[in-house]
Short mmCIF file of C-alpha atoms in Angstrom, two decimals:
data_model
loop_
_atom_site.label_atom_id
_atom_site.label_comp_id
_atom_site.label_asym_id
_atom_site.label_seq_id
_atom_site.Cartn_x
_atom_site.Cartn_y
_atom_site.Cartn_z
CA UNK A 1 156.14 122.25 156.04
CA UNK A 2 153.25 122.02 153.65
CA UNK A 3 155.55 121.91 150.66
CA UNK A 4 157.92 119.55 152.45
CA UNK A 5 155.27 116.66 152.63
CA UNK A 6 154.48 116.51 148.92
CA UNK A 7 158.36 116.78 147.98
CA UNK A 8 158.90 113.79 150.33
CA UNK A 9 156.14 111.78 148.99
CA UNK A 10 157.41 112.54 145.39
CA UNK A 11 161.02 111.58 146.26
CA UNK A 12 159.67 108.33 147.74
CA UNK A 13 157.68 107.53 144.67
CA UNK A 14 160.81 108.36 142.51
CA UNK A 15 162.88 106.09 144.72
CA UNK A 16 160.42 103.24 144.65
CA UNK A 17 160.17 103.59 140.78
CA UNK A 18 163.88 103.42 140.42
CA UNK A 19 164.54 100.61 142.78
CA UNK A 20 161.79 98.51 141.23
CA UNK A 21 161.68 99.39 137.47
CA UNK A 22 163.97 102.56 136.63
CA UNK A 23 167.35 100.61 137.64
CA UNK A 24 166.70 98.35 134.74
CA UNK A 25 167.00 101.19 132.33
CA UNK A 26 170.21 102.50 133.84
CA UNK A 27 173.07 102.01 131.46
CA UNK A 28 175.99 103.03 133.90
CA UNK A 29 178.14 100.10 135.16
CA UNK A 30 178.75 101.33 138.73
CA UNK A 31 178.86 99.35 141.87
CA UNK A 32 175.76 101.00 143.18
CA UNK A 33 173.69 100.20 140.15
CA UNK A 34 175.10 96.66 140.11
CA UNK A 35 174.18 95.97 143.74
CA UNK A 36 170.78 97.38 143.34
CA UNK A 37 170.04 95.38 140.26
CA UNK A 38 171.48 92.15 141.85
CA UNK A 39 169.15 92.71 145.18
CA UNK A 40 166.18 93.52 143.03
CA UNK A 41 166.52 90.33 140.73
CA UNK A 42 167.52 88.16 143.58
CA UNK A 43 164.48 89.21 145.64
CA UNK A 44 162.07 88.65 142.76
CA UNK A 45 163.62 85.25 141.94
CA UNK A 46 163.46 84.40 145.75
CA UNK A 47 159.73 85.22 145.73
CA UNK A 48 159.09 83.56 142.48
CA UNK A 49 156.51 80.59 142.59
CA UNK A 50 158.50 78.52 140.21
CA UNK A 51 161.59 78.63 142.60
CA UNK A 52 159.26 77.58 145.55
CA UNK A 53 157.63 74.67 143.57
CA UNK A 54 161.14 73.30 142.44
CA UNK A 55 162.36 73.49 145.93
CA UNK A 56 159.31 71.31 147.11
CA UNK A 57 160.00 68.87 144.22
CA UNK A 58 163.48 68.54 145.32
CA UNK A 59 162.53 68.03 148.79
CA UNK A 60 160.32 65.06 147.70
CA UNK A 61 163.30 63.68 145.73
CA UNK A 62 165.44 64.15 148.78
CA UNK A 63 163.41 62.23 151.16
CA UNK A 64 163.29 59.19 148.59
CA UNK A 65 167.24 59.59 148.36
CA UNK A 66 167.87 59.99 151.95
CA UNK A 67 168.40 56.46 153.18
CA UNK A 68 170.29 55.26 149.89
CA UNK A 69 172.55 58.24 150.14
CA UNK A 70 173.34 57.64 153.80
CA UNK A 71 173.80 53.88 153.02
CA UNK A 72 176.39 54.56 150.21
CA UNK A 73 178.11 57.18 152.42
CA UNK A 74 178.54 54.72 155.25
CA UNK A 75 179.24 51.70 153.24
CA UNK A 76 182.31 53.48 151.58
CA UNK A 77 183.10 54.65 154.94
CA UNK A 78 182.81 51.25 156.53
CA UNK A 79 185.18 49.90 153.79
CA UNK A 80 187.93 52.28 154.91
CA UNK A 81 187.15 51.93 158.59
CA UNK A 82 185.87 55.44 158.81
CA UNK A 83 182.26 54.86 159.67
CA UNK A 84 182.32 56.61 163.14
CA UNK A 85 184.19 59.60 161.77
CA UNK A 86 181.53 60.00 158.92
CA UNK A 87 178.74 59.58 161.50
CA UNK A 88 180.21 61.98 163.67
CA UNK A 89 180.80 64.48 160.94
CA UNK A 90 177.11 64.28 159.87
CA UNK A 91 175.83 65.03 163.29
CA UNK A 92 178.33 68.12 163.51
CA UNK A 93 177.41 69.30 160.10
CA UNK A 94 173.49 69.12 160.43
CA UNK A 95 172.95 69.78 164.27
CA UNK A 96 169.36 70.69 163.45
CA UNK A 97 168.64 67.18 162.28
CA UNK A 98 169.93 64.95 165.00
CA UNK A 99 166.67 63.01 165.50
CA UNK A 100 166.29 62.71 161.68
CA UNK A 101 169.82 61.36 161.37
CA UNK A 102 169.35 58.97 164.27
CA UNK A 103 166.24 57.48 162.52
CA UNK A 104 168.06 57.35 159.17
CA UNK A 105 170.98 55.60 160.65
CA UNK A 106 168.81 52.92 161.97
CA UNK A 107 167.25 52.58 158.50
CA UNK A 108 170.74 52.37 157.17
CA UNK A 109 171.99 49.78 159.62
CA UNK A 110 169.01 47.48 158.70
CA UNK A 111 169.94 48.19 154.94
CA UNK A 112 173.56 47.26 155.26
CA UNK A 113 172.74 44.19 157.20
CA UNK A 114 170.77 42.85 154.49
CA UNK A 115 173.62 43.59 152.11
CA UNK A 116 175.99 41.50 154.43
CA UNK A 117 173.32 38.52 154.29
CA UNK A 118 173.68 38.62 150.44
CA UNK A 119 170.20 40.04 149.77
CA UNK A 120 171.44 43.44 148.73
CA UNK A 121 172.98 42.66 145.49
CA UNK A 122 172.66 43.44 141.63
CA UNK A 123 169.23 45.15 141.50
CA UNK A 124 169.69 46.68 144.88
CA UNK A 125 172.82 48.36 144.11
CA UNK A 126 171.29 49.54 140.70
CA UNK A 127 168.28 51.08 142.50
CA UNK A 128 170.49 52.82 144.98
CA UNK A 129 172.63 54.55 142.36
CA UNK A 130 169.60 55.42 140.38
CA UNK A 131 168.02 57.13 143.28
CA UNK A 132 171.25 59.23 143.78
CA UNK A 133 171.69 59.77 140.06
CA UNK A 134 168.05 60.83 139.68
CA UNK A 135 168.29 63.40 142.54
CA UNK A 136 171.64 64.94 141.08
CA UNK A 137 170.05 64.99 137.82
CA UNK A 138 167.04 66.87 138.94
CA UNK A 139 169.32 69.39 140.51
CA UNK A 140 171.25 69.76 137.29
CA UNK A 141 168.07 70.14 135.36
CA UNK A 142 166.77 72.95 137.71
CA UNK A 143 170.03 74.80 137.62
CA UNK A 144 170.20 74.60 133.69
CA UNK A 145 166.63 75.96 133.65
CA UNK A 146 167.86 78.93 135.75
CA UNK A 147 170.81 79.45 133.48
CA UNK A 148 168.48 78.98 130.38
CA UNK A 149 170.49 76.08 129.29
CA UNK A 150 168.51 73.69 127.11
CA UNK A 151 171.02 70.93 126.62
CA UNK A 152 171.80 68.56 129.67
CA UNK A 153 174.86 66.38 130.01
CA UNK A 154 174.80 62.93 128.43
CA UNK A 155 173.74 60.00 130.29
CA UNK A 156 177.17 58.65 130.43
CA UNK A 157 178.39 62.04 131.59
CA UNK A 158 175.75 62.16 134.40
CA UNK A 159 176.61 58.59 135.58
CA UNK A 160 180.33 58.98 135.85
CA UNK A 161 180.14 62.60 137.16
CA UNK A 162 177.51 61.73 139.83
CA UNK A 163 179.14 58.54 140.94
CA UNK A 164 182.46 60.51 141.36
CA UNK A 165 180.67 62.93 143.53
CA UNK A 166 179.20 60.40 145.81
CA UNK A 167 182.70 58.58 146.18
CA UNK A 168 184.33 62.05 146.78
CA UNK A 169 181.95 63.21 149.48
CA UNK A 170 182.86 60.78 152.14
CA UNK A 171 186.72 61.08 151.33
CA UNK A 172 186.38 64.90 151.83
CA UNK A 173 184.42 64.53 155.10
CA UNK A 174 187.17 62.19 156.51
CA UNK A 175 189.87 64.60 155.31
CA UNK A 176 187.96 67.50 156.89
CA UNK A 177 187.65 65.72 160.17
CA UNK A 178 191.25 64.36 160.14
CA UNK A 179 192.57 67.88 159.53
CA UNK A 180 190.37 69.04 162.65
CA UNK A 181 191.65 66.31 164.83
CA UNK A 182 195.13 66.70 163.76
CA UNK A 183 195.11 70.45 164.41
CA UNK A 184 193.50 70.19 167.87
CA UNK A 185 195.95 67.26 168.96
CA UNK A 186 198.97 68.99 167.88
CA UNK A 187 198.22 72.19 169.64
CA UNK A 188 196.99 70.28 172.83
CA UNK A 189 200.16 68.22 172.98
CA UNK A 190 202.75 70.97 172.27
CA UNK A 191 203.27 73.32 175.05
CA UNK A 192 205.03 75.75 172.76
CA UNK A 193 201.88 76.16 170.53
CA UNK A 194 199.59 76.75 173.35
CA UNK A 195 199.04 80.30 172.45
CA UNK A 196 197.39 79.01 169.18
CA UNK A 197 194.63 77.22 171.12
CA UNK A 198 192.20 80.26 170.54
CA UNK A 199 192.91 80.47 166.95
CA UNK A 200 192.38 76.69 166.53
CA UNK A 201 189.15 76.87 168.47
CA UNK A 202 187.82 79.69 166.08
CA UNK A 203 189.08 77.81 163.08
CA UNK A 204 187.18 74.59 164.23
CA UNK A 205 184.06 76.62 165.03
CA UNK A 206 184.22 78.20 161.41
CA UNK A 207 184.89 74.90 159.79
CA UNK A 208 181.19 74.17 159.01
CA UNK A 209 180.67 77.64 157.53
CA UNK A 210 183.88 77.19 155.41
CA UNK A 211 182.81 73.84 154.23
CA UNK A 212 179.23 74.89 153.51
CA UNK A 213 180.88 77.78 151.34
CA UNK A 214 182.90 75.43 149.41
CA UNK A 215 180.09 73.24 148.83
CA UNK A 216 177.77 75.82 147.47
CA UNK A 217 180.42 77.51 145.58
CA UNK A 218 181.45 74.31 143.77
CA UNK A 219 177.78 73.39 143.16
CA UNK A 220 177.30 76.73 141.38
CA UNK A 221 180.54 76.37 139.44
CA UNK A 222 180.27 72.75 138.32
CA UNK A 223 176.60 71.60 137.99
CA UNK A 224 175.37 74.24 135.49
CA UNK A 225 176.32 72.83 131.93
CA UNK A 226 177.60 76.04 131.04
CA UNK A 227 180.74 78.33 131.68
CA UNK A 228 180.27 79.98 135.11
CA UNK A 229 182.88 82.38 136.56
CA UNK A 230 184.19 81.20 139.78
CA UNK A 231 184.21 84.52 141.52
CA UNK A 232 180.40 84.90 141.08
CA UNK A 233 179.96 81.43 142.40
CA UNK A 234 182.07 82.31 145.36
CA UNK A 235 180.15 85.23 146.15
CA UNK A 236 176.97 83.46 145.87
CA UNK A 237 178.33 80.52 147.75
CA UNK A 238 179.34 82.84 150.82
CA UNK A 239 175.84 84.47 151.09
CA UNK A 240 174.17 81.02 150.91
CA UNK A 241 176.64 79.53 153.39
CA UNK A 242 175.69 82.20 155.92
CA UNK A 243 172.01 81.86 155.21
CA UNK A 244 172.40 77.90 155.69
CA UNK A 245 174.11 78.49 158.84
CA UNK A 246 171.20 80.81 160.20
CA UNK A 247 168.73 78.18 159.27
CA UNK A 248 170.60 75.66 161.03
CA UNK A 249 170.81 77.78 164.26
CA UNK A 250 167.02 78.64 163.93
CA UNK A 251 166.06 75.18 163.82
CA UNK A 252 168.39 73.94 166.69
CA UNK A 253 167.16 76.70 168.99
CA UNK A 254 163.61 76.54 167.53
CA UNK A 255 162.95 72.84 168.25
CA UNK A 256 162.81 73.75 172.09
CA UNK A 257 159.56 75.67 171.16
CA UNK A 258 157.88 73.07 168.99
CA UNK A 259 157.70 70.35 171.55
CA UNK A 260 154.05 70.48 171.21
CA UNK A 261 154.33 68.48 167.94
CA UNK A 262 155.37 65.45 170.15
CA UNK A 263 151.71 65.15 171.32
CA UNK A 264 150.41 65.16 167.57
CA UNK A 265 153.14 63.16 165.66
CA UNK A 266 154.72 61.08 168.61
CA UNK A 267 157.81 59.55 167.52
CA UNK A 268 157.62 61.01 164.16
CA UNK A 269 157.67 64.68 165.53
CA UNK A 270 160.85 65.37 163.61
CA UNK A 271 159.31 64.58 160.23
CA UNK A 272 157.45 67.99 159.44
CA UNK A 273 160.48 69.75 160.89
CA UNK A 274 162.78 67.89 158.50
CA UNK A 275 160.59 68.63 155.50
CA UNK A 276 160.52 72.38 156.26
CA UNK A 277 164.21 72.37 156.98
CA UNK A 278 164.84 70.43 153.70
CA UNK A 279 162.68 72.91 151.58
CA UNK A 280 164.28 75.94 153.05
CA UNK A 281 167.71 74.39 152.25
CA UNK A 282 166.91 73.77 148.75
CA UNK A 283 165.31 77.11 148.41
CA UNK A 284 168.69 78.65 149.57
CA UNK A 285 170.56 76.48 147.05
CA UNK A 286 168.32 77.49 144.16
CA UNK A 287 168.41 81.08 145.31
CA UNK A 288 172.33 80.87 145.14
CA UNK A 289 172.05 79.66 141.67
CA UNK A 290 169.81 82.46 140.69
CA UNK A 291 172.19 84.84 142.60
CA UNK A 292 175.04 83.59 140.64
CA UNK A 293 173.30 84.02 137.26
CA UNK A 294 172.29 87.50 138.30
CA UNK A 295 175.81 88.64 139.12
CA UNK A 296 177.19 87.08 135.92
CA UNK A 297 174.48 88.62 133.65
CA UNK A 298 173.27 91.50 135.64
CA UNK A 299 173.64 94.07 132.87
CA UNK A 300 172.02 91.94 130.33
CA UNK A 301 168.72 92.00 132.42
CA UNK A 302 167.26 95.28 130.84
CA UNK A 303 163.78 93.72 130.92
CA UNK A 304 161.92 91.71 133.61
CA UNK A 305 158.62 90.84 131.98
CA UNK A 306 157.59 87.23 131.05
CA UNK A 307 159.13 86.44 127.76
CA UNK A 308 156.82 83.51 127.38
CA UNK A 309 153.74 85.81 127.00
CA UNK A 310 155.03 87.69 124.04
CA UNK A 311 152.83 87.58 120.82
CA UNK A 312 154.14 85.49 117.80
CA UNK A 313 154.24 88.54 115.72
CA UNK A 314 156.45 90.19 118.10
CA UNK A 315 158.65 87.19 118.44
CA UNK A 316 159.12 86.97 114.84
CA UNK A 317 160.34 90.63 114.66
CA UNK A 318 162.89 90.03 117.47
CA UNK A 319 163.82 86.88 115.72
CA UNK A 320 164.76 88.95 112.55
CA UNK A 321 166.72 91.32 114.71
CA UNK A 322 168.79 88.51 116.42
CA UNK A 323 169.42 86.77 113.04
CA UNK A 324 170.52 90.05 111.43
CA UNK A 325 172.98 90.86 114.09
CA UNK A 326 174.49 87.39 113.85
CA UNK A 327 174.54 87.31 110.03
CA UNK A 328 175.62 90.99 109.56
CA UNK A 329 178.49 90.73 111.89
CA UNK A 330 179.67 87.63 110.15
CA UNK A 331 179.38 89.32 106.80
CA UNK A 332 181.39 92.10 108.03
CA UNK A 333 184.15 89.94 109.33
CA UNK A 334 183.47 91.10 113.05
CA UNK A 335 183.76 88.68 116.05
CA UNK A 336 180.77 86.30 116.41
CA UNK A 337 178.41 87.90 119.24
CA UNK A 338 177.63 86.09 122.52
CA UNK A 339 174.16 86.06 124.18
CA UNK A 340 175.34 88.97 126.27
CA UNK A 341 176.62 91.01 123.38
CA UNK A 342 173.22 90.77 121.57
CA UNK A 343 171.33 91.62 124.88
CA UNK A 344 173.39 94.58 125.95
CA UNK A 345 174.29 96.17 122.64
CA UNK A 346 170.80 95.74 120.98
CA UNK A 347 168.57 96.15 124.30
CA UNK A 348 166.94 92.80 124.03
CA UNK A 349 166.09 90.61 127.08
CA UNK A 350 168.68 88.04 127.56
CA UNK A 351 166.23 85.30 128.28
CA UNK A 352 164.40 86.05 124.86
CA UNK A 353 167.78 86.15 123.09
CA UNK A 354 168.57 82.79 124.44
CA UNK A 355 165.29 81.31 123.58
CA UNK A 356 165.48 82.66 120.03
CA UNK A 357 169.12 81.54 119.67
CA UNK A 358 168.05 78.03 120.47
CA UNK A 359 165.38 78.15 117.84
CA UNK A 360 167.51 79.28 115.14
CA UNK A 361 170.15 76.64 116.09
CA UNK A 362 167.40 73.91 116.08
CA UNK A 363 166.48 75.30 112.61
CA UNK A 364 170.04 74.76 111.60
CA UNK A 365 170.57 78.39 110.68
CA UNK A 366 173.30 79.11 113.16
CA UNK A 367 176.23 77.19 114.89
CA UNK A 368 177.79 77.70 118.28
CA UNK A 369 181.50 78.59 117.89
CA UNK A 370 184.09 78.89 120.74
CA UNK A 371 185.61 82.31 120.99
CA UNK A 372 187.92 82.14 123.90
CA UNK A 373 188.04 80.89 127.49
CA UNK A 374 185.11 78.67 126.72
CA UNK A 375 183.11 81.57 125.74
CA UNK A 376 180.33 80.78 123.08
CA UNK A 377 179.37 82.94 120.21
CA UNK A 378 177.15 82.34 117.35
CA UNK A 379 177.81 82.35 113.54
CA UNK A 380 175.76 81.36 110.52
CA UNK A 381 175.43 77.70 109.70
CA UNK A 382 174.51 78.56 106.00
CA UNK A 383 175.78 81.22 103.38
CA UNK A 384 175.31 84.57 105.09
CA UNK A 385 174.69 86.55 101.99
CA UNK A 386 172.03 84.24 100.63
CA UNK A 387 169.60 83.67 103.43
CA UNK A 388 166.35 85.97 103.15
CA UNK A 389 163.88 86.91 105.65
CA UNK A 390 161.25 84.54 104.06
CA UNK A 391 163.49 81.51 104.33
CA UNK A 392 164.31 82.17 107.94
CA UNK A 393 160.52 82.70 108.83
CA UNK A 394 159.72 79.40 107.00
CA UNK A 395 162.39 77.55 108.97
CA UNK A 396 161.14 78.85 112.24
CA UNK A 397 157.56 78.39 111.37
CA UNK A 398 158.19 74.74 110.64
CA UNK A 399 160.09 73.87 113.97
CA UNK A 400 158.07 71.51 116.11
CA UNK A 401 155.58 68.58 115.44
CA UNK A 402 153.24 69.39 112.64
CA UNK A 403 151.27 66.01 112.72
CA UNK A 404 150.14 66.38 116.36
CA UNK A 405 146.45 65.51 115.63
CA UNK A 406 146.11 62.38 113.51
CA UNK A 407 142.93 63.28 111.72
CA UNK A 408 143.38 67.11 111.51
CA UNK A 409 144.38 67.02 107.81
CA UNK A 410 141.51 64.72 106.83
CA UNK A 411 138.94 66.91 108.72
CA UNK A 412 140.17 70.35 107.69
CA UNK A 413 141.75 70.04 104.27
CA UNK A 414 140.37 73.36 103.01
CA UNK A 415 141.47 75.25 105.87
CA UNK A 416 145.00 73.83 105.58
CA UNK A 417 145.19 74.90 102.00
CA UNK A 418 144.01 78.45 102.70
CA UNK A 419 146.44 78.90 105.40
CA UNK A 420 149.46 77.41 103.53
CA UNK A 421 148.49 79.85 100.69
CA UNK A 422 148.54 82.99 102.92
CA UNK A 423 151.80 81.91 104.49
CA UNK A 424 153.59 81.25 101.20
CA UNK A 425 152.37 84.59 99.83
CA UNK A 426 153.85 86.38 103.00
CA UNK A 427 157.06 84.43 102.91
CA UNK A 428 157.60 84.91 99.02
CA UNK A 429 157.18 88.59 99.61
CA UNK A 430 159.83 88.35 102.41
CA UNK A 431 162.09 86.58 100.19
CA UNK A 432 162.93 89.97 98.52
CA UNK A 433 164.86 91.05 101.65
CA UNK A 434 168.10 89.43 102.65
CA UNK A 435 168.95 89.17 106.30
CA UNK A 436 172.30 91.05 105.80
CA UNK A 437 170.19 93.95 104.33
CA UNK A 438 167.82 94.27 107.15
CA UNK A 439 168.24 97.81 108.60
CA UNK A 440 169.19 97.42 112.45
CA UNK A 441 170.63 100.62 114.24
CA UNK A 442 174.21 100.56 115.27
CA UNK A 443 174.88 99.83 119.13
CA UNK A 444 175.92 103.50 119.62
CA UNK A 445 172.76 104.88 118.18
CA UNK A 446 170.81 102.30 120.50
CA UNK A 447 172.94 103.37 123.49
CA UNK A 448 172.11 107.20 122.77
CA UNK A 449 168.35 106.41 122.55
CA UNK A 450 168.50 104.52 125.89
CA UNK A 451 170.56 107.34 127.60
CA UNK A 452 168.23 109.99 126.38
CA UNK A 453 165.17 108.23 127.69
CA UNK A 454 166.68 106.60 130.84
CA UNK A 455 164.63 107.36 133.96
CA UNK A 456 162.12 109.43 132.13
CA UNK A 457 159.02 107.32 130.97
CA UNK A 458 157.53 110.33 129.47
CA UNK A 459 160.44 110.90 127.06
CA UNK A 460 160.41 107.18 126.26
CA UNK A 461 156.43 107.40 125.45
CA UNK A 462 157.01 110.45 123.20
CA UNK A 463 159.90 108.65 121.38
CA UNK A 464 157.59 105.65 120.70
CA UNK A 465 154.69 107.89 119.59
CA UNK A 466 156.97 109.70 117.16
CA UNK A 467 158.36 106.35 115.64
CA UNK A 468 154.86 105.07 115.32
CA UNK A 469 153.71 108.31 113.49
CA UNK A 470 156.47 107.99 111.08
CA UNK A 471 155.66 104.37 110.43
CA UNK A 472 151.90 105.17 109.90
CA UNK A 473 152.78 108.20 107.49
CA UNK A 474 154.94 105.73 105.36
CA UNK A 475 152.07 103.21 105.28
CA UNK A 476 149.51 105.67 104.24
CA UNK A 477 151.89 106.74 101.34
CA UNK A 478 152.35 103.34 100.20
CA UNK A 479 148.48 102.86 100.32
CA UNK A 480 147.87 106.05 98.32
CA UNK A 481 150.49 104.93 95.83
CA UNK A 482 148.87 101.45 95.38
CA UNK A 483 145.32 103.19 94.99
CA UNK A 484 146.77 105.48 92.27
CA UNK A 485 148.30 102.42 90.62
CA UNK A 486 145.19 100.61 90.52
#
């Protein structure tokens, strides 16, 4: 018994280490490892403060866009004579916000009456569309940020795509309601189909869940400005649809227990509940985007630290590795590598790979190339055999604004001359090494190193000490040779 307790404690510690840290060093592509990694990354992301802040920002934008969105929705529906159908669909899709919708509908009626009187023209329409486009643009920017995509859609694409979405939503809602009414009417009026009544009732009950699943899945598939695999978007959409329906049920049932808010807020008692519901809903949506990204790139997440905190020296070294991979593969006539290829084959965090690739692209050193099925790889933008390490480091060092402080050059000319001289000396020395000649281990050797140290921090630490000792020995020999030469 005495020996059993320490063993259980040791097993518990080992399990905790594996599920929190060790799983990221696991190279096996099994269903179990994939599930653990996905859950690990998703929980971390859901608790991330940035995600909480983004959901709060989207809640604020949603409140501003709520009345204009409802006005546009009902105006389109009124034009086709479907206003009552749309109103009923909104109440059925969002049962937790019945009071909020009633208040919003009152504002919308006033809004549309002004339109009928001729006041709501020109500028009013522009403001209405701008509010909706601004909200959808914020959603796209947030999704792109989660996917590490720096390039947004053009203004023209945003306006056309977002307006198309605004026009399609009421049409789909009408079609959905029409199908539901058609199914129930056909079954009720046809005696021979009476046996289908239970199935139709179940289908109608499941309709909000199915529609939520489709809405979430299409959002994760279409909104990010990158190639997203539909199967991962569908999986994340299903998870978020269930979570969204649970939130709906909690709020519908929970409103009975928050009647005390009426004494504090009066007729606006629904407002705090609406804000909480909105923020939770946005959080679910963003969580699903992270989950989609996790599922598609799960084995590229071999490191969970904050890549923004690494030193400039460390970043330069990794930049040389990434550039060497791209240029050497091109020089050898191999297929251009993707971000996932560089991350998984050379054991570099995918977020850091993405950041460095954007820097190399901005420095006009690499180009995006389409490989197949909209998969993007990277190839040199200049002669592969001529680029030196010094030239690459100069280009990266010059990225960004170098005239930020107007009087800096006038106040500190001596310092500027000295720093430029130090940099020139370092980069000139690095010009002796071409990028295609930089020694990087083959992917198989990297895989062997990972496999030999996976799950054993002591072995990894020993390996690092051995390599550091080798480097120090080489540096000492070079220093001794320099002293003898002098």
